[in-house]
Short mmCIF file of C-alpha atoms and ligand atoms in Angstrom, two decimals:
data_model
loop_
_atom_site.label_atom_id
_atom_site.label_comp_id
_atom_site.label_asym_id
_atom_site.label_seq_id
_atom_site.Cartn_x
_atom_site.Cartn_y
_atom_site.Cartn_z
CA MET A 1 78.59 83.91 33.57
CA ASN A 2 76.36 82.62 30.77
CA ASN A 3 78.73 79.94 29.58
CA LEU A 4 79.34 76.84 31.61
CA LEU A 5 82.27 75.67 29.55
CA GLU A 6 84.80 77.46 27.40
CA VAL A 7 87.43 75.59 25.46
CA ASN A 8 89.99 78.06 24.10
CA SER A 9 92.35 77.21 21.24
CA VAL A 10 93.03 73.66 22.30
CA SER A 11 95.55 71.61 20.30
CA LYS A 12 96.64 68.03 20.88
CA ASN A 13 99.23 65.91 19.13
CA PHE A 14 99.77 62.18 19.40
CA GLY A 15 103.32 61.82 18.11
CA ASP A 16 103.33 63.41 14.67
CA PHE A 17 99.58 63.23 14.39
CA LYS A 18 97.55 66.35 15.19
CA ALA A 19 94.30 65.13 16.74
CA LEU A 20 93.03 68.63 17.56
CA ASN A 21 94.09 71.83 15.88
CA ASN A 22 93.33 75.06 17.70
CA VAL A 23 89.77 74.11 18.63
CA SER A 24 87.54 76.45 20.63
CA ILE A 25 83.98 75.84 21.77
CA THR A 26 81.64 77.77 24.03
CA VAL A 27 78.86 75.89 25.79
CA PRO A 28 76.08 78.09 27.21
CA LYS A 29 74.52 77.15 30.54
CA GLY A 30 71.41 75.04 30.12
CA SER A 31 72.15 74.12 26.52
CA ILE A 32 72.35 70.76 24.82
CA PHE A 33 75.50 71.01 22.79
CA GLY A 34 76.18 68.54 19.97
CA LEU A 35 79.78 67.76 19.16
CA LEU A 36 79.53 66.45 15.63
CA GLY A 37 82.00 65.05 13.17
CA PRO A 38 82.95 61.97 11.20
CA ASN A 39 84.79 59.06 12.80
CA GLY A 40 88.30 60.07 13.79
CA ALA A 41 87.53 63.80 13.73
CA GLY A 42 88.78 64.39 17.27
CA LYS A 43 85.54 64.44 19.30
CA THR A 44 86.57 61.89 21.89
CA THR A 45 89.98 63.52 22.25
CA LEU A 46 88.30 66.84 23.06
CA ILE A 47 85.91 65.16 25.51
CA ARG A 48 88.82 63.44 27.25
CA ILE A 49 90.56 66.78 27.58
CA ILE A 50 87.47 68.34 29.16
CA ASN A 51 87.42 65.42 31.60
CA GLN A 52 91.12 65.89 32.40
CA ILE A 53 91.97 62.37 31.24
CA THR A 54 94.23 63.82 28.56
CA MET A 55 96.10 67.11 28.84
CA PRO A 56 96.03 69.52 25.90
CA ASP A 57 99.39 70.53 24.40
CA THR A 58 98.21 74.12 24.21
CA GLY A 59 95.01 75.95 25.02
CA THR A 60 92.80 76.24 28.09
CA VAL A 61 89.50 74.94 29.39
CA MET A 62 87.33 77.01 31.74
CA LEU A 63 84.44 75.59 33.75
CA ASP A 64 82.04 78.19 35.07
CA GLY A 65 84.70 80.87 34.72
CA GLU A 66 87.48 78.92 36.45
CA PRO A 67 90.47 77.23 34.81
CA LEU A 68 89.83 73.50 34.93
CA GLU A 69 91.32 71.73 37.96
CA ALA A 70 91.08 68.28 39.49
CA HIS A 71 88.29 69.23 41.91
CA HIS A 72 86.00 70.22 39.03
CA ILE A 73 85.59 66.58 38.09
CA GLN A 74 82.83 66.20 40.71
CA HIS A 75 80.71 68.66 38.70
CA ILE A 76 80.97 66.60 35.52
CA GLY A 77 79.13 63.40 34.69
CA TYR A 78 80.94 61.53 31.92
CA LEU A 79 79.72 58.58 29.89
CA PRO A 80 82.81 57.38 28.00
CA GLU A 81 82.72 55.87 24.55
CA GLU A 82 84.42 52.70 25.76
CA ARG A 83 82.09 51.54 28.46
CA GLY A 84 83.72 49.16 30.87
CA LEU A 85 81.98 47.55 33.81
CA TYR A 86 83.33 44.77 36.01
CA LYS A 87 81.85 41.69 34.38
CA SER A 88 81.56 39.46 37.41
CA MET A 89 80.01 42.01 39.77
CA LYS A 90 76.28 42.27 40.27
CA VAL A 91 74.52 45.22 38.71
CA GLY A 92 73.25 46.83 41.91
CA GLU A 93 76.50 46.24 43.79
CA GLN A 94 78.52 47.80 40.98
CA ALA A 95 76.22 50.78 40.52
CA LEU A 96 76.39 51.45 44.26
CA TYR A 97 80.18 51.23 44.20
CA LEU A 98 80.47 53.65 41.26
CA ALA A 99 77.99 56.06 42.84
CA GLN A 100 80.02 56.13 46.04
CA LEU A 101 83.14 56.90 44.00
CA LYS A 102 81.27 60.01 42.86
CA GLY A 103 80.98 61.05 46.49
CA LEU A 104 77.43 59.96 47.28
CA PRO A 105 76.83 58.43 50.73
CA LYS A 106 75.73 54.80 50.45
CA ALA A 107 72.14 55.30 51.64
CA GLU A 108 71.56 58.26 49.33
CA ALA A 109 73.18 56.41 46.42
CA LYS A 110 70.89 53.44 47.00
CA LYS A 111 67.81 55.65 47.15
CA ARG A 112 68.68 57.42 43.91
CA LEU A 113 69.62 54.18 42.17
CA LYS A 114 66.31 52.56 43.12
CA TYR A 115 64.53 55.62 41.73
CA TRP A 116 66.41 55.48 38.43
CA PHE A 117 66.09 51.72 38.08
CA GLU A 118 62.32 52.01 38.47
CA ARG A 119 62.23 54.96 36.11
CA LEU A 120 64.10 53.11 33.35
CA GLU A 121 62.19 49.90 34.09
CA ILE A 122 65.28 47.91 35.01
CA GLY A 123 64.42 47.28 38.67
CA ASP A 124 64.67 43.52 38.22
CA TRP A 125 68.27 43.75 37.03
CA TRP A 126 69.61 44.65 40.47
CA ASN A 127 70.88 41.15 41.23
CA LYS A 128 71.92 40.19 37.71
CA LYS A 129 75.58 39.88 36.88
CA ILE A 130 76.98 42.45 34.45
CA GLN A 131 78.07 39.65 32.11
CA GLU A 132 74.41 38.62 31.73
CA LEU A 133 73.52 42.01 30.27
CA SER A 134 73.48 42.93 26.59
CA LYS A 135 75.53 45.92 25.42
CA GLY A 136 72.47 48.18 25.47
CA MET A 137 71.50 46.98 28.95
CA ALA A 138 74.98 47.70 30.33
CA GLN A 139 74.82 51.11 28.71
CA LYS A 140 71.61 51.91 30.57
CA ILE A 141 73.36 51.14 33.86
CA GLN A 142 76.23 53.42 32.90
CA PHE A 143 73.85 56.18 31.93
CA VAL A 144 72.28 56.00 35.39
CA VAL A 145 75.65 56.08 37.11
CA THR A 146 76.70 59.08 34.98
CA VAL A 147 73.74 61.24 35.98
CA LEU A 148 73.18 59.98 39.53
CA HIS A 149 75.22 62.62 41.42
CA LYS A 150 73.39 65.42 39.54
CA PRO A 151 76.45 67.11 38.06
CA LYS A 152 75.94 70.47 36.40
CA LEU A 153 77.73 69.32 33.24
CA LEU A 154 76.91 66.03 31.57
CA ILE A 155 79.11 64.69 28.80
CA PHE A 156 77.96 61.70 26.79
CA ASP A 157 80.33 60.28 24.20
CA GLU A 158 78.22 58.61 21.48
CA PRO A 159 75.36 57.93 23.91
CA PHE A 160 73.06 56.28 21.37
CA SER A 161 75.53 53.94 19.71
CA GLY A 162 74.62 50.73 21.57
CA PHE A 163 70.87 51.29 21.77
CA ASP A 164 67.91 50.02 19.82
CA PRO A 165 65.51 52.78 18.62
CA ILE A 166 63.18 52.39 21.61
CA ASN A 167 65.92 52.73 24.19
CA ALA A 168 67.61 55.50 22.20
CA ASN A 169 64.33 57.41 22.42
CA LEU A 170 64.04 56.76 26.11
CA ILE A 171 67.55 58.12 26.68
CA LYS A 172 66.77 61.12 24.47
CA ASP A 173 63.78 61.95 26.65
CA GLU A 174 65.87 61.55 29.79
CA ILE A 175 68.50 63.94 28.41
CA LEU A 176 65.79 66.53 27.71
CA GLN A 177 64.45 66.06 31.24
CA LEU A 178 67.93 66.48 32.77
CA ARG A 179 68.27 69.77 30.92
CA GLU A 180 64.84 70.82 32.27
CA GLU A 181 66.24 70.19 35.73
CA GLY A 182 69.15 72.54 35.07
CA ALA A 183 71.95 70.41 33.66
CA THR A 184 74.07 71.46 30.71
CA VAL A 185 74.70 68.64 28.26
CA ILE A 186 77.42 67.94 25.72
CA PHE A 187 77.15 64.86 23.59
CA SER A 188 79.15 63.63 20.64
CA THR A 189 77.69 61.83 17.70
CA HIS A 190 78.33 61.01 14.08
CA ARG A 191 74.62 60.28 13.60
CA MET A 192 72.43 63.23 12.84
CA GLU A 193 68.90 62.10 13.77
CA SER A 194 69.50 62.76 17.44
CA VAL A 195 70.85 66.23 16.69
CA GLU A 196 67.58 67.59 15.31
CA GLU A 197 65.64 66.54 18.37
CA LEU A 198 68.13 67.46 21.06
CA CYS A 199 70.69 70.10 20.19
CA ASP A 200 70.30 73.82 20.42
CA HIS A 201 74.02 74.39 19.79
CA ILE A 202 76.46 72.40 17.68
CA ALA A 203 80.12 72.35 16.74
CA LEU A 204 81.27 70.37 13.75
CA ILE A 205 84.77 68.93 13.92
CA HIS A 206 86.44 67.55 10.83
CA GLN A 207 90.00 66.27 10.59
CA SER A 208 91.01 67.88 13.90
CA ASN A 209 89.59 71.31 13.04
CA LYS A 210 86.37 72.95 14.05
CA ILE A 211 84.74 73.91 10.76
CA LEU A 212 81.34 75.15 11.94
CA ASP A 213 79.66 76.10 15.18
CA GLY A 214 76.81 78.09 16.64
CA LYS A 215 73.15 77.92 17.43
CA LEU A 216 71.55 75.22 15.30
CA ILE A 217 68.72 77.53 14.25
CA ASP A 218 71.14 80.26 13.12
CA ILE A 219 73.16 77.72 11.15
CA LYS A 220 69.99 76.46 9.49
CA ARG A 221 69.07 80.01 8.52
CA GLN A 222 72.53 80.48 7.08
CA TYR A 223 72.23 77.30 5.01
CA LYS A 224 68.67 77.72 3.81
CA THR A 225 68.21 78.06 0.10
CA ASN A 226 64.88 79.91 -0.11
CA THR A 227 63.26 76.80 -1.53
CA TYR A 228 59.62 75.81 -1.05
CA GLU A 229 58.05 72.42 -1.52
CA VAL A 230 54.62 72.74 -3.09
CA GLY A 231 51.75 70.48 -4.08
CA LEU A 232 49.52 71.94 -6.79
CA LEU A 233 46.25 70.61 -8.12
CA THR A 234 45.30 71.58 -11.66
CA ASP A 235 43.55 70.13 -14.75
CA ASN A 236 46.48 71.02 -16.92
CA GLN A 237 49.80 70.09 -15.34
CA THR A 238 51.79 70.70 -18.54
CA GLN A 239 50.54 74.24 -18.88
CA LEU A 240 51.22 74.95 -15.22
CA MET A 241 54.74 73.52 -15.48
CA ASN A 242 55.49 75.76 -18.45
CA ASN A 243 54.19 78.84 -16.67
CA LEU A 244 56.29 78.07 -13.58
CA LYS A 245 59.43 77.28 -15.60
CA GLY A 246 59.29 80.74 -17.08
CA LYS A 247 59.27 82.38 -13.67
CA PHE A 248 61.12 80.18 -11.15
CA GLU A 249 63.84 77.59 -10.74
CA ILE A 250 61.90 74.36 -10.29
CA SER A 251 62.69 70.71 -9.70
CA PRO A 252 60.60 67.62 -8.87
CA ALA A 253 59.74 67.11 -5.21
CA ASP A 254 59.05 63.95 -3.30
CA PHE A 255 56.50 63.93 -0.50
CA LYS A 256 53.26 62.15 0.36
CA SER A 257 49.95 63.72 -0.53
CA LEU A 258 46.35 62.56 -0.76
CA ASN A 259 45.74 64.29 -4.08
CA ASP A 260 47.11 63.85 -7.55
CA ASP A 261 49.24 66.94 -7.02
CA LEU A 262 52.02 68.27 -9.14
CA LYS A 263 54.87 68.14 -6.61
CA LEU A 264 57.67 70.63 -7.04
CA ASN A 265 60.51 72.33 -5.25
CA ILE A 266 60.56 76.00 -6.18
CA LYS A 267 63.64 78.06 -5.46
CA LEU A 268 63.15 81.78 -5.11
CA ASN A 269 65.60 84.58 -5.69
CA SER A 270 66.66 86.53 -2.65
CA ASN A 271 64.36 89.41 -3.61
CA GLU A 272 61.27 87.15 -3.75
CA SER A 273 59.23 86.20 -0.70
CA SER A 274 57.08 83.20 0.16
CA ASN A 275 54.03 85.46 -0.15
CA ASP A 276 54.98 86.42 -3.72
CA LEU A 277 55.18 82.75 -4.59
CA LEU A 278 51.96 81.87 -2.82
CA THR A 279 50.06 84.71 -4.50
CA TYR A 280 51.23 83.54 -7.90
CA LEU A 281 50.50 79.86 -7.20
CA THR A 282 46.96 80.53 -5.96
CA SER A 283 46.24 82.35 -9.22
CA GLN A 284 47.32 79.24 -11.14
CA ALA A 285 46.18 76.19 -9.19
CA GLN A 286 44.82 74.90 -5.94
CA VAL A 287 47.68 74.91 -3.44
CA ASN A 288 47.39 71.76 -1.34
CA HIS A 289 50.87 71.81 0.12
CA PHE A 290 53.28 74.64 0.84
CA ASN A 291 56.33 74.09 2.97
CA GLU A 292 59.66 75.85 3.35
CA LEU A 293 62.54 73.41 2.91
CA VAL A 294 64.73 73.74 5.98
CA PRO A 295 68.15 72.13 5.67
CA SER A 296 68.51 69.17 8.02
CA ALA A 297 71.50 68.77 10.33
CA ASN A 298 72.43 65.88 8.07
CA ASP A 299 72.44 68.08 4.93
CA ILE A 300 74.54 70.69 6.72
CA PHE A 301 76.96 68.07 8.04
CA ILE A 302 77.50 66.48 4.63
CA GLN A 303 77.75 69.76 2.75
CA THR A 304 80.20 71.35 5.19
CA VAL A 305 82.42 68.28 5.46
CA LYS A 306 82.53 67.97 1.65
CA ASN A 307 83.48 71.62 1.21
CA ASN A 308 86.37 71.22 3.64
P1 LIG B 1 86.36 60.73 17.17
O1 LIG B 1 85.94 60.57 18.58
O2 LIG B 1 85.94 62.02 16.55
O3 LIG B 1 85.95 59.56 16.31
P2 LIG B 1 89.04 60.56 18.30
O4 LIG B 1 89.18 61.79 19.08
O5 LIG B 1 88.79 59.29 19.04
O6 LIG B 1 87.98 60.77 17.14
O7 LIG B 1 90.36 60.35 17.45
C1 LIG B 1 90.90 61.33 16.62
C2 LIG B 1 92.18 60.83 16.02
O8 LIG B 1 93.18 60.80 17.02
C3 LIG B 1 92.09 59.45 15.45
O9 LIG B 1 92.82 59.40 14.25
C4 LIG B 1 92.73 58.57 16.51
O10 LIG B 1 93.34 57.46 15.93
C5 LIG B 1 93.76 59.50 17.11
N1 LIG B 1 94.01 59.20 18.53
C6 LIG B 1 93.13 59.33 19.53
N2 LIG B 1 93.68 58.98 20.72
C7 LIG B 1 94.95 58.60 20.45
C8 LIG B 1 96.04 58.14 21.25
N3 LIG B 1 95.94 57.98 22.57
N4 LIG B 1 97.20 57.86 20.61
C9 LIG B 1 97.32 58.01 19.28
N5 LIG B 1 96.34 58.44 18.47
C10 LIG B 1 95.16 58.74 19.04
MG1 LIG B 2 84.81 59.15 19.49
#
């Protein structure tokens, strides 16, 4: 079984409103799977279904080849979007309590918590009250509690939303490390920066429908436009521009360079290769910069949502 999770044709209505329409996703073992989509797309609804908090109207969910049942919940670590902790409890006391709910014996829970608290440099929070913590601080505690019992599937709903850039980075690195150690990760986001660095697979949900999914690299290949960003040094920029205009589709480019380069994006036809372009450019100017323009997750997100 290469897939840890398979969601098959899941639909969910709230009254007359269809929150999910026939959505299927396949999450390979060991992957970091990004569930993307604008606000209100249906991401949290799908995550709640996978966690058996909500039941689908139709469709099935399989975990490791078995239809999802109550006992599977111990194999899933879930960081909800709405993150509630008991305000008046102390941090350590609460973390211990939540860890024991996940089935860890108290001594083991304490050992693991101490390890994680040191690791995330929050050791001195142990005796603080939850209400003394900022939103980001409370989120760190919840992250620890989510991963503590080493579940094989981790699901983070908007994990970066409450964090400053430094802590968001720290959590990003921890997610990569958890995958190294064998976990499979699903996380939802409407912000694309994290996608580039983390995801190998994505599904894009828009207005209750899945409109795109697959390996991120395959999707990027599918969306690439055969465009190269070039920086060209020449004594006669006007002449060079005219020569290029006659042969290629060109537009101004914007990137940093140390030279007074002519900066262009050059789009090739499907029958032209990067080598053809490079050969031509080197006959015309000094090529200081040559870079294939790869569509970003953000470009793909915006373009696909617009077209739907
Ligand atoms: P996302 O996480 O992608 O932002 P959600 O899954 O939270 O989106 O919500 C999708 C849509 O379903 C929204 O329009 C939301 O208002 C609606 N919705 C979600 N949960 C409920 C519920 N329990 N009752 C009624 N409507 C809901
Ligand atoms: Mg949500």
